[in-house]
mmCIF file of N, CA and C in Angstrom:
data_model
loop_
_atom_site.group_PDB
_atom_site.id
_atom_site.type_symbol
_atom_site.label_atom_id
_atom_site.label_comp_id
_atom_site.label_asym_id
_atom_site.label_seq_id
_atom_site.Cartn_x
_atom_site.Cartn_y
_atom_site.Cartn_z
ATOM 1 N N MET A 1 17.845 15.736 -0.784
ATOM 2 C CA MET A 1 16.589 15.500 -0.447
ATOM 3 C C MET A 1 16.198 14.238 -0.110
ATOM 4 N N THR A 2 16.042 13.609 0.316
ATOM 5 C CA THR A 2 15.987 12.231 0.882
ATOM 6 C C THR A 2 14.269 11.527 0.361
ATOM 7 N N ASN A 3 13.938 10.384 0.066
ATOM 8 C CA ASN A 3 12.944 9.610 0.022
ATOM 9 C C ASN A 3 11.393 9.641 0.910
ATOM 10 N N THR A 4 10.764 10.137 0.630
ATOM 11 C CA THR A 4 9.186 10.187 1.433
ATOM 12 C C THR A 4 8.573 8.219 1.100
ATOM 13 N N ILE A 5 9.289 8.104 0.571
ATOM 14 C CA ILE A 5 8.930 6.305 0.196
ATOM 15 C C ILE A 5 9.955 5.276 -0.214
ATOM 16 N N THR A 6 10.439 4.375 0.318
ATOM 17 C CA THR A 6 10.812 3.416 -0.012
ATOM 18 C C THR A 6 10.129 1.867 -0.010
ATOM 19 N N ILE A 7 10.544 1.919 -1.443
ATOM 20 C CA ILE A 7 10.585 0.146 -1.637
ATOM 21 C C ILE A 7 11.189 -0.843 -0.870
ATOM 22 N N MET A 8 10.500 -1.218 -0.400
ATOM 23 C CA MET A 8 11.196 -2.409 1.015
ATOM 24 C C MET A 8 11.369 -3.640 0.062
ATOM 25 N N PRO A 9 12.644 -3.983 0.558
ATOM 26 C CA PRO A 9 13.106 -5.296 -0.362
ATOM 27 C C PRO A 9 12.092 -6.842 -0.279
ATOM 28 N N GLU A 10 11.004 -6.296 0.076
ATOM 29 C CA GLU A 10 10.585 -8.273 0.308
ATOM 30 C C GLU A 10 9.866 -7.575 -0.767
ATOM 31 N N THR A 11 9.674 -6.733 -1.619
ATOM 32 C CA THR A 11 8.421 -6.302 -2.746
ATOM 33 C C THR A 11 8.787 -7.582 -3.847
ATOM 34 N N ASN A 12 8.135 -7.900 -4.508
ATOM 35 C CA ASN A 12 8.454 -9.282 -5.478
ATOM 36 C C ASN A 12 7.273 -8.902 -6.494
ATOM 37 N N ALA A 13 7.074 -10.411 -7.410
ATOM 38 C CA ALA A 13 6.598 -9.865 -8.665
ATOM 39 C C ALA A 13 5.048 -9.944 -8.407
ATOM 40 N N THR A 14 4.152 -9.792 -7.130
ATOM 41 C CA THR A 14 3.397 -10.013 -6.885
ATOM 42 C C THR A 14 2.571 -8.849 -6.245
ATOM 43 N N THR A 15 3.561 -8.116 -4.947
ATOM 44 C CA THR A 15 3.539 -7.382 -3.933
ATOM 45 C C THR A 15 4.386 -6.272 -3.848
ATOM 46 N N LEU A 16 3.835 -5.261 -3.755
ATOM 47 C CA LEU A 16 4.549 -4.099 -3.609
ATOM 48 C C LEU A 16 4.869 -3.925 -1.909
ATOM 49 N N PHE A 17 6.264 -3.868 -1.440
ATOM 50 C CA PHE A 17 5.869 -3.567 0.647
ATOM 51 C C PHE A 17 6.540 -2.011 0.260
ATOM 52 N N VAL A 18 6.061 -0.976 0.908
ATOM 53 C CA VAL A 18 6.664 0.585 0.866
ATOM 54 C C VAL A 18 6.718 0.483 2.421
ATOM 55 N N HIS A 19 7.882 1.455 2.544
ATOM 56 C CA HIS A 19 7.830 2.378 3.931
ATOM 57 C C HIS A 19 7.308 3.801 3.846
ATOM 58 N N LEU A 20 6.854 4.362 4.723
ATOM 59 C CA LEU A 20 6.012 6.062 4.298
ATOM 60 C C LEU A 20 6.684 6.837 5.034
ATOM 61 N N HIS A 21 7.528 8.264 5.065
ATOM 62 C CA HIS A 21 8.199 8.622 6.065
ATOM 63 C C HIS A 21 8.083 10.261 5.482
ATOM 64 N N ASP A 22 7.792 11.344 6.157
ATOM 65 C CA ASP A 22 7.684 12.604 6.442
ATOM 66 C C ASP A 22 5.987 12.798 5.875
ATOM 67 N N THR A 23 6.251 13.688 4.554
ATOM 68 C CA THR A 23 4.850 14.251 4.197
ATOM 69 C C THR A 23 5.539 13.874 2.440
ATOM 70 N N ILE A 24 4.559 12.877 2.275
ATOM 71 C CA ILE A 24 4.668 11.826 1.046
ATOM 72 C C ILE A 24 4.754 13.444 -0.427
ATOM 73 N N SER A 25 6.021 13.392 -1.004
ATOM 74 C CA SER A 25 6.056 14.095 -2.532
ATOM 75 C C SER A 25 5.456 13.715 -3.352
ATOM 76 N N VAL A 26 4.884 14.638 -4.426
ATOM 77 C CA VAL A 26 4.318 13.968 -5.769
ATOM 78 C C VAL A 26 5.291 13.135 -6.237
ATOM 79 N N ASP A 27 6.723 13.448 -6.233
ATOM 80 C CA ASP A 27 7.682 13.057 -7.288
ATOM 81 C C ASP A 27 7.739 11.681 -6.420
ATOM 82 N N ASP A 28 8.074 11.527 -5.232
ATOM 83 C CA ASP A 28 8.078 10.037 -4.730
ATOM 84 C C ASP A 28 6.991 9.122 -4.851
ATOM 85 N N TYR A 29 6.160 10.015 -4.823
ATOM 86 C CA TYR A 29 4.539 9.361 -4.809
ATOM 87 C C TYR A 29 4.892 8.366 -6.567
ATOM 88 N N ILE A 30 5.455 8.989 -7.842
ATOM 89 C CA ILE A 30 4.847 8.410 -8.840
ATOM 90 C C ILE A 30 5.995 7.333 -8.935
ATOM 91 N N GLN A 31 7.128 7.990 -8.441
ATOM 92 C CA GLN A 31 8.516 6.585 -8.930
ATOM 93 C C GLN A 31 7.961 5.649 -7.904
ATOM 94 N N PHE A 32 7.899 5.544 -6.683
ATOM 95 C CA PHE A 32 8.102 4.910 -5.762
ATOM 96 C C PHE A 32 6.940 3.629 -5.210
ATOM 97 N N PHE A 33 5.552 4.475 -5.984
ATOM 98 C CA PHE A 33 4.177 4.140 -5.168
ATOM 99 C C PHE A 33 3.840 3.765 -6.792
ATOM 100 N N ASP A 34 3.232 4.332 -7.232
ATOM 101 C CA ASP A 34 1.954 4.551 -8.188
ATOM 102 C C ASP A 34 2.726 3.690 -9.313
ATOM 103 N N THR A 35 3.975 4.285 -10.225
ATOM 104 C CA THR A 35 4.487 3.396 -11.356
ATOM 105 C C THR A 35 4.748 1.632 -10.518
ATOM 106 N N PRO A 36 5.460 1.500 -9.578
ATOM 107 C CA PRO A 36 5.586 0.233 -9.182
ATOM 108 C C PRO A 36 4.337 -0.751 -9.492
ATOM 109 N N VAL A 37 3.301 -0.203 -8.377
ATOM 110 C CA VAL A 37 1.738 -1.079 -8.166
ATOM 111 C C VAL A 37 1.300 -1.360 -9.245
ATOM 112 N N ARG A 38 1.255 -0.204 -10.444
ATOM 113 C CA ARG A 38 0.437 -0.209 -11.921
ATOM 114 C C ARG A 38 1.025 -1.298 -12.585
ATOM 115 N N ALA A 39 2.557 -1.675 -12.694
ATOM 116 C CA ALA A 39 3.488 -2.442 -13.302
ATOM 117 C C ALA A 39 2.933 -3.886 -12.862
ATOM 118 N N ILE A 40 2.701 -3.963 -11.162
ATOM 119 C CA ILE A 40 2.609 -5.534 -10.362
ATOM 120 C C ILE A 40 1.173 -5.765 -10.954
ATOM 121 N N GLN A 41 0.043 -4.654 -11.122
ATOM 122 C CA GLN A 41 -1.551 -5.023 -11.233
ATOM 123 C C GLN A 41 -1.610 -5.309 -12.949
ATOM 124 N N GLN A 42 -0.948 -4.655 -13.836
ATOM 125 C CA GLN A 42 -0.636 -4.297 -15.062
ATOM 126 C C GLN A 42 -0.179 -6.352 -15.608
ATOM 127 N N LYS A 43 0.751 -6.470 -14.818
ATOM 128 C CA LYS A 43 1.311 -7.509 -15.686
ATOM 129 C C LYS A 43 0.281 -8.930 -14.573
ATOM 130 N N ASN A 44 -0.197 -8.888 -13.659
ATOM 131 C CA ASN A 44 -1.058 -10.079 -12.936
ATOM 132 C C ASN A 44 -1.942 -10.006 -13.140
ATOM 133 N N GLY A 45 -2.468 -8.698 -13.579
ATOM 134 C CA GLY A 45 -4.435 -8.466 -13.804
ATOM 135 C C GLY A 45 -4.220 -8.232 -11.812
ATOM 136 N N TRP A 46 -3.988 -8.070 -10.842
ATOM 137 C CA TRP A 46 -4.057 -7.877 -9.841
ATOM 138 C C TRP A 46 -2.732 -7.877 -8.857
ATOM 139 N N TYR A 47 -2.650 -7.460 -7.782
ATOM 140 C CA TYR A 47 -1.364 -6.809 -7.054
ATOM 141 C C TYR A 47 -2.129 -6.488 -5.367
ATOM 142 N N ASN A 48 -1.287 -6.842 -4.507
ATOM 143 C CA ASN A 48 -0.695 -7.322 -3.162
ATOM 144 C C ASN A 48 -0.299 -5.572 -2.579
ATOM 145 N N LEU A 49 -0.552 -5.470 -1.754
ATOM 146 C CA LEU A 49 0.208 -3.799 -1.278
ATOM 147 C C LEU A 49 0.206 -3.957 0.229
ATOM 148 N N LEU A 50 1.528 -3.913 1.074
ATOM 149 C CA LEU A 50 1.982 -3.924 2.005
ATOM 150 C C LEU A 50 2.572 -2.277 2.604
ATOM 151 N N VAL A 51 1.446 -1.081 3.379
ATOM 152 C CA VAL A 51 2.252 0.021 3.926
ATOM 153 C C VAL A 51 2.386 0.215 4.859
ATOM 154 N N TYR A 52 3.672 0.382 5.776
ATOM 155 C CA TYR A 52 4.500 0.465 6.166
ATOM 156 C C TYR A 52 4.365 2.207 6.667
ATOM 157 N N TYR A 53 4.113 2.444 7.997
ATOM 158 C CA TYR A 53 3.835 3.914 7.949
ATOM 159 C C TYR A 53 4.913 4.205 9.207
ATOM 160 N N ASP A 54 5.633 4.993 8.771
ATOM 161 C CA ASP A 54 6.941 4.933 10.065
ATOM 162 C C ASP A 54 6.481 6.271 11.206
ATOM 163 N N ARG A 55 6.913 6.271 12.341
ATOM 164 C CA ARG A 55 6.570 7.193 13.151
ATOM 165 C C ARG A 55 6.650 8.395 12.618
ATOM 166 N N ASP A 56 7.740 9.054 11.853
ATOM 167 C CA ASP A 56 7.923 10.114 11.284
ATOM 168 C C ASP A 56 6.905 10.725 10.316
ATOM 169 N N PHE A 57 5.496 9.804 10.025
ATOM 170 C CA PHE A 57 5.029 10.116 8.584
ATOM 171 C C PHE A 57 4.038 11.135 9.220
ATOM 172 N N LYS A 58 4.232 12.458 7.961
ATOM 173 C CA LYS A 58 2.938 13.782 8.792
ATOM 174 C C LYS A 58 1.835 13.388 7.533
ATOM 175 N N GLY A 59 1.933 12.851 6.544
ATOM 176 C CA GLY A 59 0.653 12.707 5.589
ATOM 177 C C GLY A 59 0.979 12.644 4.087
ATOM 178 N N TRP A 60 0.074 13.435 3.294
ATOM 179 C CA TRP A 60 0.773 13.586 1.865
ATOM 180 C C TRP A 60 0.536 15.109 1.895
ATOM 181 N N SER A 61 1.241 15.058 0.644
ATOM 182 C CA SER A 61 0.629 16.616 -0.179
ATOM 183 C C SER A 61 0.032 16.503 -1.066
ATOM 184 N N GLU A 62 -0.845 17.719 -0.954
ATOM 185 C CA GLU A 62 -2.025 17.430 -1.658
ATOM 186 C C GLU A 62 -2.056 16.810 -2.536
ATOM 187 N N GLN A 63 -1.011 17.059 -4.088
ATOM 188 C CA GLN A 63 -0.965 16.492 -5.123
ATOM 189 C C GLN A 63 -0.860 15.332 -5.057
ATOM 190 N N ALA A 64 -0.123 14.357 -3.756
ATOM 191 C CA ALA A 64 0.813 13.015 -3.839
ATOM 192 C C ALA A 64 -1.042 12.858 -3.197
ATOM 193 N N ALA A 65 -1.967 13.008 -2.282
ATOM 194 C CA ALA A 65 -3.072 12.837 -2.096
ATOM 195 C C ALA A 65 -4.324 12.531 -3.083
ATOM 196 N N ALA A 66 -3.548 13.368 -4.147
ATOM 197 C CA ALA A 66 -4.974 13.477 -5.152
ATOM 198 C C ALA A 66 -4.824 12.052 -6.224
ATOM 199 N N LEU A 67 -3.637 12.329 -6.248
ATOM 200 C CA LEU A 67 -2.742 10.626 -7.284
ATOM 201 C C LEU A 67 -2.791 9.563 -6.697
ATOM 202 N N SER A 68 -2.928 9.435 -5.446
ATOM 203 C CA SER A 68 -3.328 8.611 -4.940
ATOM 204 C C SER A 68 -4.787 7.810 -4.622
ATOM 205 N N PHE A 69 -5.538 8.824 -4.112
ATOM 206 C CA PHE A 69 -7.118 8.316 -4.544
ATOM 207 C C PHE A 69 -7.630 8.321 -6.140
ATOM 208 N N LYS A 70 -6.927 8.963 -7.137
ATOM 209 C CA LYS A 70 -6.898 8.425 -8.654
ATOM 210 C C LYS A 70 -6.363 7.068 -8.977
ATOM 211 N N CYS A 71 -5.217 6.621 -8.261
ATOM 212 C CA CYS A 71 -4.556 5.368 -8.123
ATOM 213 C C CYS A 71 -6.044 4.016 -7.763
ATOM 214 N N ILE A 72 -6.584 4.385 -6.041
ATOM 215 C CA ILE A 72 -7.398 3.937 -5.381
ATOM 216 C C ILE A 72 -8.465 3.475 -6.728
ATOM 217 N N THR A 73 -9.182 4.916 -7.595
ATOM 218 C CA THR A 73 -10.241 4.503 -7.894
ATOM 219 C C THR A 73 -10.255 3.667 -9.682
ATOM 220 N N ASP A 74 -8.973 3.533 -10.149
ATOM 221 C CA ASP A 74 -8.319 2.933 -11.226
ATOM 222 C C ASP A 74 -8.140 1.470 -10.816
ATOM 223 N N ILE A 75 -7.519 1.128 -10.049
ATOM 224 C CA ILE A 75 -7.086 -0.183 -9.857
ATOM 225 C C ILE A 75 -7.001 -0.906 -8.726
ATOM 226 N N GLY A 76 -8.137 0.043 -7.693
ATOM 227 C CA GLY A 76 -8.309 -0.891 -6.391
ATOM 228 C C GLY A 76 -9.164 -1.677 -6.035
ATOM 229 N N SER A 77 -10.082 -1.486 -7.157
ATOM 230 C CA SER A 77 -10.860 -3.002 -7.899
ATOM 231 C C SER A 77 -10.205 -4.424 -7.527
ATOM 232 N N THR A 78 -8.872 -4.220 -7.985
ATOM 233 C CA THR A 78 -7.915 -5.533 -8.507
ATOM 234 C C THR A 78 -7.229 -5.872 -7.338
ATOM 235 N N ALA A 79 -6.984 -5.031 -6.407
ATOM 236 C CA ALA A 79 -5.839 -5.721 -4.889
ATOM 237 C C ALA A 79 -6.635 -6.748 -4.739
ATOM 238 N N ARG A 80 -5.610 -7.522 -4.161
ATOM 239 C CA ARG A 80 -6.503 -8.772 -3.192
ATOM 240 C C ARG A 80 -6.046 -8.585 -2.163
ATOM 241 N N ARG A 81 -4.852 -8.197 -1.551
ATOM 242 C CA ARG A 81 -4.499 -8.283 -0.045
ATOM 243 C C ARG A 81 -3.629 -7.064 0.166
ATOM 244 N N LEU A 82 -4.351 -6.512 1.565
ATOM 245 C CA LEU A 82 -3.760 -5.512 1.544
ATOM 246 C C LEU A 82 -3.166 -5.168 3.263
ATOM 247 N N ALA A 83 -1.998 -4.995 3.531
ATOM 248 C CA ALA A 83 -1.996 -4.466 5.130
ATOM 249 C C ALA A 83 -0.924 -3.156 5.127
ATOM 250 N N TYR A 84 -1.747 -2.567 6.138
ATOM 251 C CA TYR A 84 -1.076 -1.555 6.622
ATOM 252 C C TYR A 84 -0.601 -1.258 8.318
ATOM 253 N N VAL A 85 0.169 -1.296 8.029
ATOM 254 C CA VAL A 85 1.365 -0.827 9.515
ATOM 255 C C VAL A 85 1.481 0.113 10.221
ATOM 256 N N SER A 86 0.506 0.508 11.157
ATOM 257 C CA SER A 86 0.594 1.852 11.873
ATOM 258 C C SER A 86 0.182 2.487 11.322
ATOM 259 N N PRO A 87 -1.094 2.159 9.895
ATOM 260 C CA PRO A 87 -1.412 3.508 9.692
ATOM 261 C C PRO A 87 -2.427 4.868 10.276
ATOM 262 N N PRO A 88 -2.216 5.750 10.072
ATOM 263 C CA PRO A 88 -3.021 7.165 10.573
ATOM 264 C C PRO A 88 -4.271 6.128 10.674
ATOM 265 N N ASP A 89 -5.504 7.239 11.579
ATOM 266 C CA ASP A 89 -6.638 6.869 11.456
ATOM 267 C C ASP A 89 -7.439 7.383 10.293
ATOM 268 N N GLN A 90 -6.416 8.478 10.201
ATOM 269 C CA GLN A 90 -7.633 8.739 8.168
ATOM 270 C C GLN A 90 -7.445 7.902 7.455
ATOM 271 N N ARG A 91 -6.277 6.964 7.389
ATOM 272 C CA ARG A 91 -6.176 5.851 6.131
ATOM 273 C C ARG A 91 -7.611 5.023 6.507
ATOM 274 N N ILE A 92 -7.296 4.490 7.686
ATOM 275 C CA ILE A 92 -8.677 3.488 8.075
ATOM 276 C C ILE A 92 -9.661 3.821 7.842
ATOM 277 N N LEU A 93 -10.022 4.906 7.954
ATOM 278 C CA LEU A 93 -11.468 5.812 7.287
ATOM 279 C C LEU A 93 -11.507 5.855 6.106
ATOM 280 N N LEU A 94 -10.495 6.221 5.304
ATOM 281 C CA LEU A 94 -10.893 6.288 4.215
ATOM 282 C C LEU A 94 -11.244 5.093 3.134
ATOM 283 N N MET A 95 -10.061 3.814 4.106
ATOM 284 C CA MET A 95 -10.408 2.091 3.478
ATOM 285 C C MET A 95 -11.683 2.037 3.373
ATOM 286 N N LYS A 96 -12.161 2.136 4.710
ATOM 287 C CA LYS A 96 -13.872 1.720 5.506
ATOM 288 C C LYS A 96 -14.275 2.240 3.999
ATOM 289 N N MET A 97 -14.178 3.406 3.718
ATOM 290 C CA MET A 97 -15.569 4.257 2.898
ATOM 291 C C MET A 97 -15.104 3.612 1.688
ATOM 292 N N MET A 98 -13.700 3.397 1.315
ATOM 293 C CA MET A 98 -14.280 2.715 0.038
ATOM 294 C C MET A 98 -13.930 1.276 -0.119
ATOM 295 N N ARG A 99 -14.697 0.543 0.684
ATOM 296 C CA ARG A 99 -15.486 -0.717 0.652
ATOM 297 C C ARG A 99 -15.984 -1.070 -0.663
ATOM 298 N N PRO A 100 -16.215 -0.383 -1.147
ATOM 299 C CA PRO A 100 -18.006 -0.490 -2.365
ATOM 300 C C PRO A 100 -16.712 -0.520 -3.618
ATOM 301 N N ILE A 101 -16.033 -0.042 -3.504
ATOM 302 C CA ILE A 101 -14.662 -0.410 -4.429
ATOM 303 C C ILE A 101 -13.267 -1.192 -4.492
ATOM 304 N N ILE A 102 -12.766 -1.094 -3.304
ATOM 305 C CA ILE A 102 -12.011 -2.189 -2.718
ATOM 306 C C ILE A 102 -12.322 -3.614 -1.419
ATOM 307 N N LYS A 103 -12.078 -4.486 -2.399
ATOM 308 C CA LYS A 103 -12.704 -5.638 -1.892
ATOM 309 C C LYS A 103 -11.888 -6.860 -0.934
ATOM 310 N N ALA A 104 -10.629 -6.162 -1.238
ATOM 311 C CA ALA A 104 -9.293 -7.004 -1.438
ATOM 312 C C ALA A 104 -9.585 -7.139 0.382
ATOM 313 N N GLU A 105 -9.052 -8.266 0.580
ATOM 314 C CA GLU A 105 -8.451 -9.503 2.342
ATOM 315 C C GLU A 105 -7.616 -7.886 2.830
ATOM 316 N N THR A 106 -8.100 -7.170 3.990
ATOM 317 C CA THR A 106 -7.548 -6.058 4.570
ATOM 318 C C THR A 106 -7.582 -6.537 6.021
ATOM 319 N N ARG A 107 -5.838 -6.220 6.148
ATOM 320 C CA ARG A 107 -5.396 -5.938 7.605
ATOM 321 C C ARG A 107 -4.477 -4.791 8.155
ATOM 322 N N TYR A 108 -5.053 -4.789 9.655
ATOM 323 C CA TYR A 108 -4.156 -3.517 9.944
ATOM 324 C C TYR A 108 -3.417 -3.970 11.039
ATOM 325 N N PHE A 109 -2.244 -3.416 10.727
ATOM 326 C CA PHE A 109 -0.858 -3.952 12.129
ATOM 327 C C PHE A 109 -0.255 -2.428 12.876
ATOM 328 N N ASN A 110 -0.428 -3.107 13.966
ATOM 329 C CA ASN A 110 0.312 -2.081 15.044
ATOM 330 C C ASN A 110 1.972 -2.276 14.701
ATOM 331 N N LEU A 111 2.809 -1.245 14.794
ATOM 332 C CA LEU A 111 4.074 -1.304 14.486
ATOM 333 C C LEU A 111 5.063 -2.048 14.799
ATOM 334 N N GLU A 112 4.577 -2.653 16.044
ATOM 335 C CA GLU A 112 5.504 -3.747 16.724
ATOM 336 C C GLU A 112 4.865 -4.889 16.038
ATOM 337 N N ASP A 113 3.996 -5.000 15.406
ATOM 338 C CA ASP A 113 3.913 -6.448 14.640
ATOM 339 C C ASP A 113 4.538 -6.502 13.088
ATOM 340 N N LEU A 114 5.051 -5.393 12.572
ATOM 341 C CA LEU A 114 5.761 -5.185 11.019
ATOM 342 C C LEU A 114 5.859 -6.833 10.535
ATOM 343 N N ASP A 115 6.914 -7.633 11.343
ATOM 344 C CA ASP A 115 6.840 -8.569 10.980
ATOM 345 C C ASP A 115 6.234 -9.589 10.357
ATOM 346 N N ASP A 116 5.480 -9.353 11.580
ATOM 347 C CA ASP A 116 3.284 -10.546 11.298
ATOM 348 C C ASP A 116 3.036 -10.279 9.903
ATOM 349 N N ALA A 117 3.089 -8.771 9.687
ATOM 350 C CA ALA A 117 2.166 -7.918 8.479
ATOM 351 C C ALA A 117 3.752 -8.255 7.377
ATOM 352 N N ILE A 118 4.391 -8.698 7.204
ATOM 353 C CA ILE A 118 5.086 -9.088 6.136
ATOM 354 C C ILE A 118 5.070 -11.049 6.113
ATOM 355 N N ALA A 119 5.122 -11.399 7.066
ATOM 356 C CA ALA A 119 4.907 -12.696 7.197
ATOM 357 C C ALA A 119 3.102 -12.863 6.691
ATOM 358 N N TRP A 120 2.059 -12.402 6.862
ATOM 359 C CA TRP A 120 1.098 -12.477 6.485
ATOM 360 C C TRP A 120 1.149 -12.353 4.795
ATOM 361 N N MET A 121 1.579 -10.872 4.734
ATOM 362 C CA MET A 121 1.998 -10.655 2.949
ATOM 363 C C MET A 121 2.491 -11.983 1.816
ATOM 364 N N GLN A 122 3.356 -12.537 2.859
ATOM 365 C CA GLN A 122 4.005 -13.394 1.829
ATOM 366 C C GLN A 122 3.375 -14.233 1.779
ATOM 367 N N ALA A 123 2.563 -15.128 2.813
ATOM 368 C CA ALA A 123 1.694 -15.900 2.632
ATOM 369 C C ALA A 123 0.850 -16.480 1.777
ATOM 370 N N TYR A 124 0.132 -15.198 1.102
ATOM 371 C CA TYR A 124 -0.302 -14.955 0.246
ATOM 372 C C TYR A 124 -0.154 -16.001 -0.869
ATOM 373 N N ARG A 125 -1.019 -16.988 -1.275
ATOM 374 C CA ARG A 125 -0.883 -18.007 -2.796
ATOM 375 C C ARG A 125 -2.235 -17.755 -3.524
ATOM 376 N N PRO A 126 -2.229 -16.732 -4.554
ATOM 377 C CA PRO A 126 -3.155 -16.544 -5.278
ATOM 378 C C PRO A 126 -3.911 -18.015 -5.951
ATOM 379 N N GLU A 127 -4.972 -18.253 -5.754
ATOM 380 C CA GLU A 127 -5.628 -19.347 -6.268
ATOM 381 C C GLU A 127 -6.115 -19.290 -8.157
ATOM 382 N N THR A 128 -5.506 -20.877 -8.406
ATOM 383 C CA THR A 128 -5.064 -21.237 -9.633
ATOM 384 C C THR A 128 -6.984 -20.854 -10.467
ATOM 385 N N ARG A 129 -6.629 -20.273 -11.770
ATOM 386 C CA ARG A 129 -8.045 -20.086 -12.483
ATOM 387 C C ARG A 129 -8.089 -21.177 -13.556
#
């Protein structure tokens, strides 16, 4: 079985970069998305996230979708910067509906703008407190 989520090499201590393929399985969601993003959030008190939807992306398994929604409600309010590359229309709608919870700076990029999305994420400098 191939992974439905790939952690991209740009991932660092504050930002998770993921590439989604096919139909997201619950096991891949937990291992390659939920666990890493929660670890970043726990360490920093906040996180950044880039999600790159491959052309072959079909959606989420029912269980993975439920876990994703739980993650959004649990830690979505601590996101600082979110980038979505080639997201399906449903994701854009969901993120707009979640605006009361997620206050992060959010941008949507076309597939051909992946490099720009990565650069935008890497340019983030957290304010000092």
